mmCIF file of C-alpha atoms in Angstrom:
data_model
loop_
_atom_site.group_PDB
_atom_site.id
_atom_site.type_symbol
_atom_site.label_atom_id
_atom_site.label_comp_id
_atom_site.label_asym_id
_atom_site.label_seq_id
_atom_site.Cartn_x
_atom_site.Cartn_y
_atom_site.Cartn_z
ATOM 1 C CA MET U 1 21.252 -5.063 14.228
ATOM 2 C CA TYR U 2 18.200 -4.445 12.040
ATOM 3 C CA GLY U 3 19.930 -2.588 9.235
ATOM 4 C CA LYS U 4 18.961 -1.944 5.653
ATOM 5 C CA PHE U 5 20.818 -5.081 4.463
ATOM 6 C CA PHE U 6 19.102 -7.466 6.896
ATOM 7 C CA LYS U 7 15.653 -5.934 6.179
ATOM 8 C CA ARG U 8 16.253 -6.292 2.450
ATOM 9 C CA VAL U 9 17.333 -9.912 2.778
ATOM 10 C CA MET U 10 14.193 -10.667 4.863
ATOM 11 C CA ASP U 11 12.033 -8.950 2.285
ATOM 12 C CA ILE U 12 13.400 -11.023 -0.584
ATOM 13 C CA PHE U 13 13.035 -14.262 1.365
ATOM 14 C CA LEU U 14 9.473 -13.545 2.413
ATOM 15 C CA ALA U 15 8.461 -12.327 -1.028
ATOM 16 C CA LEU U 16 9.671 -15.576 -2.589
ATOM 17 C CA LEU U 17 7.814 -17.510 0.119
ATOM 18 C CA VAL U 18 4.608 -15.632 -0.567
ATOM 19 C CA LEU U 19 4.840 -16.226 -4.361
ATOM 20 C CA ILE U 20 5.542 -19.944 -3.849
ATOM 21 C CA ILE U 21 3.141 -20.832 -1.015
ATOM 22 C CA LEU U 22 0.291 -18.617 -2.207
ATOM 23 C CA SER U 23 0.696 -19.443 -5.872
ATOM 24 C CA PRO U 24 -2.616 -21.386 -5.972
ATOM 25 C CA ILE U 25 -4.453 -18.316 -4.626
ATOM 26 C CA LEU U 26 -2.654 -16.050 -7.095
ATOM 27 C CA ILE U 27 -3.554 -18.335 -10.063
ATOM 28 C CA ILE U 28 -7.188 -18.721 -8.972
ATOM 29 C CA SER U 29 -7.521 -14.940 -8.475
ATOM 30 C CA ALA U 30 -6.052 -14.241 -11.910
ATOM 31 C CA ILE U 31 -8.514 -16.646 -13.563
ATOM 32 C CA CYS U 32 -11.510 -15.171 -11.667
ATOM 33 C CA ILE U 33 -10.559 -11.654 -12.661
ATOM 34 C CA LYS U 34 -10.244 -12.631 -16.303
ATOM 35 C CA PHE U 35 -13.659 -14.273 -16.374
ATOM 36 C CA ASP U 36 -15.383 -11.573 -14.309
ATOM 37 C CA SER U 37 -14.650 -8.503 -16.450
ATOM 38 C CA LYS U 38 -12.753 -7.300 -19.469
ATOM 39 C CA GLY U 39 -9.272 -5.968 -19.060
ATOM 40 C CA PRO U 40 -5.811 -7.010 -17.792
ATOM 41 C CA VAL U 41 -5.362 -9.167 -14.630
ATOM 42 C CA ILE U 42 -2.729 -6.901 -13.254
ATOM 43 C CA PHE U 43 -3.353 -3.228 -12.606
ATOM 44 C CA LYS U 44 -0.277 -1.023 -12.884
ATOM 45 C CA GLN U 45 -0.041 2.431 -11.397
ATOM 46 C CA LYS U 46 2.672 5.031 -10.855
ATOM 47 C CA ARG U 47 3.514 5.653 -7.195
ATOM 48 C CA LEU U 48 6.192 7.567 -5.266
ATOM 49 C CA GLY U 49 8.844 5.361 -3.682
ATOM 50 C CA LEU U 50 12.280 5.539 -2.078
ATOM 51 C CA GLY U 51 13.763 8.998 -2.436
ATOM 52 C CA GLY U 52 10.497 10.227 -3.920
ATOM 53 C CA LYS U 53 11.197 8.468 -7.234
ATOM 54 C CA GLU U 54 8.415 7.096 -9.342
ATOM 55 C CA PHE U 55 7.874 3.375 -9.767
ATOM 56 C CA CYS U 56 5.131 1.139 -11.119
ATOM 57 C CA ILE U 57 3.128 -0.682 -8.433
ATOM 58 C CA TYR U 58 1.403 -3.978 -9.224
ATOM 59 C CA LYS U 59 -2.042 -5.041 -7.961
ATOM 60 C CA PHE U 60 -4.722 -7.467 -9.031
ATOM 61 C CA ARG U 61 -7.261 -5.374 -10.951
ATOM 62 C CA SER U 62 -10.333 -4.843 -8.687
ATOM 63 C CA MET U 63 -12.078 -2.176 -10.749
ATOM 64 C CA CYS U 64 -13.363 -1.817 -14.300
ATOM 65 C CA VAL U 65 -10.904 -0.530 -16.883
ATOM 66 C CA GLY U 66 -10.583 3.270 -16.808
ATOM 67 C CA ALA U 67 -12.035 3.551 -13.300
ATOM 68 C CA GLU U 68 -9.466 6.176 -12.281
ATOM 69 C CA LYS U 69 -11.320 8.738 -14.376
ATOM 70 C CA GLY U 70 -14.130 8.540 -11.823
ATOM 71 C CA GLY U 71 -11.934 9.884 -9.021
ATOM 72 C CA VAL U 72 -9.421 8.757 -6.387
ATOM 73 C CA TYR U 73 -11.861 7.718 -3.622
ATOM 74 C CA SER U 74 -14.024 4.642 -3.559
ATOM 75 C CA ASP U 75 -16.265 2.961 -1.000
ATOM 76 C CA ASN U 76 -18.234 -0.305 -0.577
ATOM 77 C CA ASN U 77 -20.952 0.990 -2.888
ATOM 78 C CA ASP U 78 -18.625 2.053 -5.691
ATOM 79 C CA LYS U 79 -20.002 0.554 -8.868
ATOM 80 C CA ARG U 80 -16.566 0.719 -10.501
ATOM 81 C CA VAL U 81 -15.462 -2.180 -8.254
ATOM 82 C CA THR U 82 -16.055 -5.569 -9.898
ATOM 83 C CA LYS U 83 -17.705 -8.509 -8.069
ATOM 84 C CA VAL U 84 -14.412 -10.385 -7.846
ATOM 85 C CA GLY U 85 -12.605 -7.133 -7.100
ATOM 86 C CA ASN U 86 -14.827 -6.571 -4.064
ATOM 87 C CA ILE U 87 -13.683 -9.909 -2.603
ATOM 88 C CA LEU U 88 -10.067 -9.244 -3.465
ATOM 89 C CA ARG U 89 -10.152 -5.923 -1.679
ATOM 90 C CA LYS U 90 -11.870 -7.186 1.453
ATOM 91 C CA THR U 91 -9.323 -9.942 1.785
ATOM 92 C CA SER U 92 -6.363 -7.690 0.628
ATOM 93 C CA ILE U 93 -5.529 -10.389 -1.957
ATOM 94 C CA ASP U 94 -5.343 -7.572 -4.518
ATOM 95 C CA GLU U 95 -2.089 -6.426 -2.843
ATOM 96 C CA LEU U 96 -0.259 -9.788 -3.245
ATOM 97 C CA PRO U 97 1.340 -9.008 -6.625
ATOM 98 C CA GLN U 98 3.363 -6.367 -4.781
ATOM 99 C CA ALA U 99 5.611 -9.280 -3.754
ATOM 100 C CA ILE U 100 7.110 -8.729 -7.261
ATOM 101 C CA ASN U 101 7.695 -5.067 -6.446
ATOM 102 C CA ILE U 102 9.554 -6.284 -3.346
ATOM 103 C CA LEU U 103 11.808 -8.593 -5.390
ATOM 104 C CA LYS U 104 12.529 -5.735 -7.774
ATOM 105 C CA GLY U 105 13.601 -3.480 -4.892
ATOM 106 C CA ASP U 106 10.721 -0.994 -5.271
ATOM 107 C CA MET U 107 9.108 -1.890 -1.978
ATOM 108 C CA SER U 108 9.400 -3.585 1.396
ATOM 109 C CA PHE U 109 6.837 -5.603 3.306
ATOM 110 C CA VAL U 110 6.650 -2.893 5.943
ATOM 111 C CA GLY U 111 7.073 0.812 5.299
ATOM 112 C CA PRO U 112 5.049 3.955 4.431
ATOM 113 C CA ARG U 113 2.374 3.192 1.923
ATOM 114 C CA PRO U 114 3.482 4.680 -1.418
ATOM 115 C CA PRO U 115 1.299 7.627 -2.408
ATOM 116 C CA LEU U 116 0.063 8.381 -5.941
ATOM 117 C CA THR U 117 2.259 10.711 -7.970
ATOM 118 C CA TYR U 118 -0.460 13.377 -7.895
ATOM 119 C CA HIS U 119 -2.354 12.594 -4.652
ATOM 120 C CA PRO U 120 -2.401 13.882 -1.943
ATOM 121 C CA TRP U 121 -0.172 16.297 -3.874
ATOM 122 C CA PRO U 122 2.793 16.205 -6.324
ATOM 123 C CA ILE U 123 6.261 15.455 -4.917
ATOM 124 C CA ASP U 124 7.443 19.042 -5.309
ATOM 125 C CA GLU U 125 4.677 20.194 -2.959
ATOM 126 C CA TYR U 126 5.764 18.056 -0.001
ATOM 127 C CA SER U 127 7.580 19.966 2.702
ATOM 128 C CA ALA U 128 11.119 18.962 3.748
ATOM 129 C CA GLU U 129 9.640 17.393 6.898
ATOM 130 C CA GLN U 130 7.017 15.446 4.889
ATOM 131 C CA ARG U 131 9.639 14.129 2.457
ATOM 132 C CA ARG U 132 11.321 12.218 5.248
ATOM 133 C CA MET U 133 8.740 9.482 4.710
ATOM 134 C CA PHE U 134 10.581 8.698 1.433
ATOM 135 C CA ASN U 135 13.825 7.892 3.311
ATOM 136 C CA VAL U 136 12.801 4.210 3.460
ATOM 137 C CA ARG U 137 11.300 1.833 0.941
ATOM 138 C CA PRO U 138 7.486 2.043 0.807
ATOM 139 C CA GLY U 139 5.600 -1.001 2.167
ATOM 140 C CA ILE U 140 2.622 -3.216 1.474
ATOM 141 C CA THR U 141 1.609 -2.309 5.016
ATOM 142 C CA GLY U 142 2.858 0.283 7.456
ATOM 143 C CA TRP U 143 2.376 2.113 10.735
ATOM 144 C CA ALA U 144 -0.305 4.466 9.228
ATOM 145 C CA GLN U 145 -2.174 1.434 7.854
ATOM 146 C CA VAL U 146 -2.545 -0.163 11.279
ATOM 147 C CA ASN U 147 -3.423 3.144 12.927
ATOM 148 C CA GLY U 148 -6.458 4.189 10.973
ATOM 149 C CA ARG U 149 -5.656 3.103 7.397
ATOM 150 C CA LYS U 150 -8.064 4.885 4.948
ATOM 151 C CA ALA U 151 -9.830 6.809 7.664
ATOM 152 C CA VAL U 152 -6.758 8.899 8.481
ATOM 153 C CA GLU U 153 -6.291 12.347 6.884
ATOM 154 C CA TRP U 154 -3.106 12.567 4.816
ATOM 155 C CA ASN U 155 -1.170 15.066 6.911
ATOM 156 C CA LYS U 156 -1.673 12.697 9.892
ATOM 157 C CA ARG U 157 -0.690 9.709 7.746
ATOM 158 C CA ILE U 158 2.538 11.417 6.839
ATOM 159 C CA GLU U 159 3.228 12.099 10.511
ATOM 160 C CA LEU U 160 2.669 8.412 11.290
ATOM 161 C CA ASN U 161 4.939 7.434 8.384
ATOM 162 C CA ASN U 162 7.708 9.727 9.679
ATOM 163 C CA TRP U 163 7.329 8.202 13.146
ATOM 164 C CA TYR U 164 8.001 4.806 11.547
ATOM 165 C CA VAL U 165 11.061 6.154 9.743
ATOM 166 C CA ASP U 166 12.454 7.361 13.103
ATOM 167 C CA ASN U 167 11.635 4.154 14.980
ATOM 168 C CA VAL U 168 12.075 1.353 12.442
ATOM 169 C CA SER U 169 13.143 -1.946 13.995
ATOM 170 C CA LEU U 170 12.649 -5.657 13.602
ATOM 171 C CA TRP U 171 10.176 -5.805 16.502
ATOM 172 C CA LEU U 172 8.175 -2.874 15.207
ATOM 173 C CA ASP U 173 7.907 -4.580 11.757
ATOM 174 C CA ILE U 174 6.747 -7.788 13.437
ATOM 175 C CA LYS U 175 4.187 -5.842 15.469
ATOM 176 C CA ILE U 176 2.875 -4.118 12.356
ATOM 177 C CA CYS U 177 2.592 -7.445 10.484
ATOM 178 C CA PHE U 178 0.525 -8.981 13.326
ATOM 179 C CA MET U 179 -1.660 -5.855 13.525
ATOM 180 C CA THR U 180 -2.143 -5.967 9.702
ATOM 181 C CA VAL U 181 -3.383 -9.563 9.902
ATOM 182 C CA PHE U 182 -5.952 -8.500 12.486
ATOM 183 C CA LYS U 183 -7.040 -5.594 10.371
ATOM 184 C CA VAL U 184 -7.445 -7.826 7.267
ATOM 185 C CA PHE U 185 -9.495 -10.449 9.140
ATOM 186 C CA THR U 186 -11.780 -7.794 10.646
ATOM 187 C CA ASN U 187 -11.735 -5.599 7.489
ATOM 188 C CA ALA U 188 -11.206 -2.631 9.801
ATOM 189 C CA ASP U 189 -10.662 0.845 8.360
ATOM 190 C CA ASN U 190 -10.819 -0.541 4.824
ATOM 191 C CA GLU U 191 -13.255 2.033 3.448
ATOM 192 C CA ASN U 192 -12.783 5.670 2.536
ATOM 193 C CA VAL U 193 -15.158 7.670 4.678
ATOM 194 C CA GLY U 194 -14.643 10.796 2.655
ATOM 195 C CA GLU U 195 -11.861 12.902 1.195
ATOM 196 C CA THR U 196 -8.733 12.441 3.264
ATOM 197 C CA VAL U 197 -6.845 15.564 2.270
ATOM 198 C CA SER U 198 -7.545 18.504 4.592
ATOM 199 C CA LYS U 199 -8.595 21.765 2.988
ATOM 200 C CA GLU U 200 -6.032 23.419 5.200
ATOM 201 C CA THR U 201 -2.869 21.449 4.559
ATOM 202 C CA VAL U 202 -1.209 21.505 7.883
ATOM 203 C CA ASN U 203 2.598 21.318 8.136
ATOM 204 C CA LYS U 204 3.041 22.351 4.513
#
């Protein structure tokens, strides 16, 4: 049975494997970031996780320091993205430090992508139905990411996240992982095409 315990054990095992096997890529990425622009190698940001609680997510820094002041959305022409950061984003290498979040228990490999604390809206503005997405650990990848990723409006993303919560299984996680690899190699849906929060917030 694919219960919480087995999923957690698998997460820990795979996170350790990623950190060990991909350590050369992690080290090279860190060095390139440091030489490319001023600022820390790791970007830390508050996100909403299991139970709607805040946690600090780790990423390789792909933008210039203070870039968040310029807004939430970015695209391929965003000048805030550094040269190295552009490569890290296209290959999703910027997400690899989240293996540490997995070891800490903040995240899983597969689950709803953790939203910002203020975007698309604060936790107290989620409806009871929307909050169901926080019943599982957030993931590096998830059902919404392989079904539109950044092109999907947030109300729809939450519906997809809730579908995952209701149907979570080992085979679904494996399917999502394979679909994610395809998305990464084709760089599909990896650009914001505009604001992804509907003016009319449906289901709220």
